[in-house]
PDB file of C-alpha atoms in Angstrom:
ATOM      1  CA  ALA A   1      16.529  63.731  44.778  1.00  0.00           C
ATOM      2  CA  ILE A   2      13.327  63.012  42.880  1.00  0.00           C
ATOM      3  CA  TYR A   3      10.997  64.825  45.311  1.00  0.00           C
ATOM      4  CA  GLN A   4      10.198  68.425  44.421  1.00  0.00           C
ATOM      5  CA  PRO A   5       8.217  70.678  46.781  1.00  0.00           C
ATOM      6  CA  GLY A   6       4.996  72.035  45.309  1.00  0.00           C
ATOM      7  CA  VAL A   7       4.549  69.160  42.835  1.00  0.00           C
ATOM      8  CA  ARG A   8       1.391  67.054  43.300  1.00  0.00           C
ATOM      9  CA  TYR A   9       2.060  63.314  43.438  1.00  0.00           C
ATOM     10  CA  HIS A  10      -0.254  60.292  43.142  1.00  0.00           C
ATOM     11  CA  LYS A  11       0.349  56.816  44.467  1.00  0.00           C
ATOM     12  CA  ALA A  12       0.977  54.385  41.609  1.00  0.00           C
ATOM     13  CA  GLY A  13       1.721  50.702  41.217  1.00  0.00           C
ATOM     14  CA  ILE A  14       3.644  48.636  38.708  1.00  0.00           C
ATOM     15  CA  MET A  15       2.862  45.067  37.724  1.00  0.00           C
ATOM     16  CA  LEU A  16       5.607  42.845  36.348  1.00  0.00           C
ATOM     17  CA  LEU A  17       4.049  40.427  33.847  1.00  0.00           C
ATOM     18  CA  ASP A  18       5.463  37.840  31.465  1.00  0.00           C
ATOM     19  CA  LEU A  19       8.964  37.944  32.934  1.00  0.00           C
ATOM     20  CA  ILE A  20      11.199  35.672  30.905  1.00  0.00           C
ATOM     21  CA  PRO A  21      14.953  35.182  30.809  1.00  0.00           C
ATOM     22  CA  TRP A  22      16.665  37.221  28.115  1.00  0.00           C
ATOM     23  CA  ARG A  23      18.999  34.360  27.286  1.00  0.00           C
ATOM     24  CA  PRO A  24      18.059  32.105  24.346  1.00  0.00           C
ATOM     25  CA  MET A  25      16.066  28.975  25.114  1.00  0.00           C
ATOM     26  CA  GLN A  26      15.387  25.851  23.085  1.00  0.00           C
ATOM     27  CA  LEU A  27      11.661  25.186  22.643  1.00  0.00           C
ATOM     28  CA  GLY A  28       9.832  22.206  21.229  1.00  0.00           C
ATOM     29  CA  LEU A  29       7.819  22.513  18.018  1.00  0.00           C
ATOM     30  CA  LEU A  30       4.481  23.139  19.801  1.00  0.00           C
ATOM     31  CA  GLU A  31       5.857  24.611  23.028  1.00  0.00           C
ATOM     32  CA  SER A  32       5.503  28.254  24.083  1.00  0.00           C
ATOM     33  CA  GLU A  33       7.949  30.198  26.245  1.00  0.00           C
ATOM     34  CA  GLN A  34       5.386  30.398  29.042  1.00  0.00           C
ATOM     35  CA  SER A  35       4.740  26.650  29.120  1.00  0.00           C
ATOM     36  CA  ALA A  36       8.469  25.903  29.064  1.00  0.00           C
ATOM     37  CA  LEU A  37       9.112  28.275  31.959  1.00  0.00           C
ATOM     38  CA  LYS A  38       6.171  26.983  34.012  1.00  0.00           C
ATOM     39  CA  GLU A  39       7.379  23.405  33.642  1.00  0.00           C
ATOM     40  CA  LYS A  40      10.829  24.340  34.883  1.00  0.00           C
ATOM     41  CA  GLY A  41       9.658  26.792  37.539  1.00  0.00           C
ATOM     42  CA  GLY A  42      11.822  29.465  35.916  1.00  0.00           C
ATOM     43  CA  LYS A  43       9.113  32.116  35.764  1.00  0.00           C
ATOM     44  CA  THR A  44       8.464  31.979  39.499  1.00  0.00           C
ATOM     45  CA  GLN A  45      12.169  31.910  40.260  1.00  0.00           C
ATOM     46  CA  LYS A  46      12.857  34.881  37.951  1.00  0.00           C
ATOM     47  CA  LEU A  47      10.011  36.861  39.529  1.00  0.00           C
ATOM     48  CA  MET A  48      11.311  36.216  43.046  1.00  0.00           C
ATOM     49  CA  GLN A  49      14.861  37.171  42.042  1.00  0.00           C
ATOM     50  CA  THR A  50      13.598  40.402  40.467  1.00  0.00           C
ATOM     51  CA  LEU A  51      11.521  41.291  43.550  1.00  0.00           C
ATOM     52  CA  ASP A  52      14.477  40.550  45.823  1.00  0.00           C
ATOM     53  CA  GLN A  53      16.817  42.696  43.711  1.00  0.00           C
ATOM     54  CA  LEU A  54      14.390  45.633  43.691  1.00  0.00           C
ATOM     55  CA  ASN A  55      13.767  45.413  47.443  1.00  0.00           C
ATOM     56  CA  HIS A  56      17.496  45.157  48.117  1.00  0.00           C
ATOM     57  CA  LYS A  57      18.260  48.165  45.911  1.00  0.00           C
ATOM     58  CA  MET A  58      15.330  50.412  46.908  1.00  0.00           C
ATOM     59  CA  GLY A  59      14.617  49.323  50.492  1.00  0.00           C
ATOM     60  CA  ARG A  60      12.586  46.648  52.232  1.00  0.00           C
ATOM     61  CA  HIS A  61       8.908  46.245  51.307  1.00  0.00           C
ATOM     62  CA  THR A  62       9.243  48.583  48.301  1.00  0.00           C
ATOM     63  CA  VAL A  63       7.904  45.907  45.957  1.00  0.00           C
ATOM     64  CA  ALA A  64       5.492  43.195  47.110  1.00  0.00           C
ATOM     65  CA  PHE A  65       2.834  40.885  45.772  1.00  0.00           C
ATOM     66  CA  GLY A  66      -0.551  42.469  45.052  1.00  0.00           C
ATOM     67  CA  LEU A  67      -2.236  41.461  48.298  1.00  0.00           C
ATOM     68  CA  PRO A  68      -4.657  43.677  50.230  1.00  0.00           C
ATOM     69  CA  VAL A  69      -3.151  45.596  53.107  1.00  0.00           C
ATOM     70  CA  GLU A  70      -5.141  45.538  56.343  1.00  0.00           C
ATOM     71  CA  ASP A  71      -4.490  49.118  57.415  1.00  0.00           C
ATOM     72  CA  ALA A  72      -4.202  50.937  54.099  1.00  0.00           C
ATOM     73  CA  ARG A  73      -4.212  54.718  54.530  1.00  0.00           C
ATOM     74  CA  TRP A  74      -5.442  55.277  50.996  1.00  0.00           C
ATOM     75  CA  GLN A  75      -8.664  54.168  49.352  1.00  0.00           C
ATOM     76  CA  MET A  76      -9.401  53.460  45.722  1.00  0.00           C
ATOM     77  CA  LYS A  77     -11.337  56.248  44.000  1.00  0.00           C
ATOM     78  CA  MET A  78     -14.713  54.898  42.867  1.00  0.00           C
ATOM     79  CA  ALA A  79     -16.442  58.071  41.667  1.00  0.00           C
ATOM     80  CA  HIS A  80     -16.769  56.782  38.103  1.00  0.00           C
ATOM     81  CA  ARG A  81     -17.590  53.144  38.929  1.00  0.00           C
ATOM     82  CA  SER A  82     -20.386  51.525  36.928  1.00  0.00           C
ATOM     83  CA  PRO A  83     -23.484  50.288  38.794  1.00  0.00           C
ATOM     84  CA  ARG A  84     -23.412  46.601  39.755  1.00  0.00           C
ATOM     85  CA  TYR A  85     -27.082  45.712  39.218  1.00  0.00           C
ATOM     86  CA  THR A  86     -26.376  42.030  38.595  1.00  0.00           C
ATOM     87  CA  THR A  87     -24.000  41.406  41.494  1.00  0.00           C
ATOM     88  CA  CYS A  88     -24.975  43.770  44.316  1.00  0.00           C
ATOM     89  CA  TRP A  89     -28.452  43.537  45.903  1.00  0.00           C
ATOM     90  CA  SER A  90     -28.312  47.092  47.254  1.00  0.00           C
ATOM     91  CA  GLU A  91     -27.866  48.535  43.744  1.00  0.00           C
ATOM     92  CA  ILE A  92     -30.846  46.823  42.086  1.00  0.00           C
ATOM     93  CA  PRO A  93     -33.236  49.507  40.741  1.00  0.00           C
ATOM     94  CA  LYS A  94     -36.601  49.624  42.520  1.00  0.00           C
ATOM     95  CA  ALA A  95     -39.899  50.246  40.726  1.00  0.00           C
ATOM     96  CA  LYS A  96     -43.155  51.196  42.463  1.00  0.00           C
ATOM     97  CA  ALA A  97     -46.627  50.552  41.051  1.00  0.00           C
ATOM     98  CA  CYS A  98     -48.952  53.539  41.024  1.00  0.00           C
TER      99      CYS A  98
END
């Protein structure tokens, strides 16, 4: 088993980006792999197959799309977040005239 008592664990996530088939593909002179896959729908299909394989192997709902969960028991740590002066009214600095 992977779990070891006494070891501190953190929740982590993995993003699968730029998934492409490993088999060779014929591209046009000015065509990229991404554009060829998008036109054929291969990228979406490959992603879904990979997610299905991982969920089948490791258990249901192990891997999912990055959507917010309504009742998440964990919260993102924001102790080192930069101020949002330009986008959040409550964080605009206030100056008082003397």
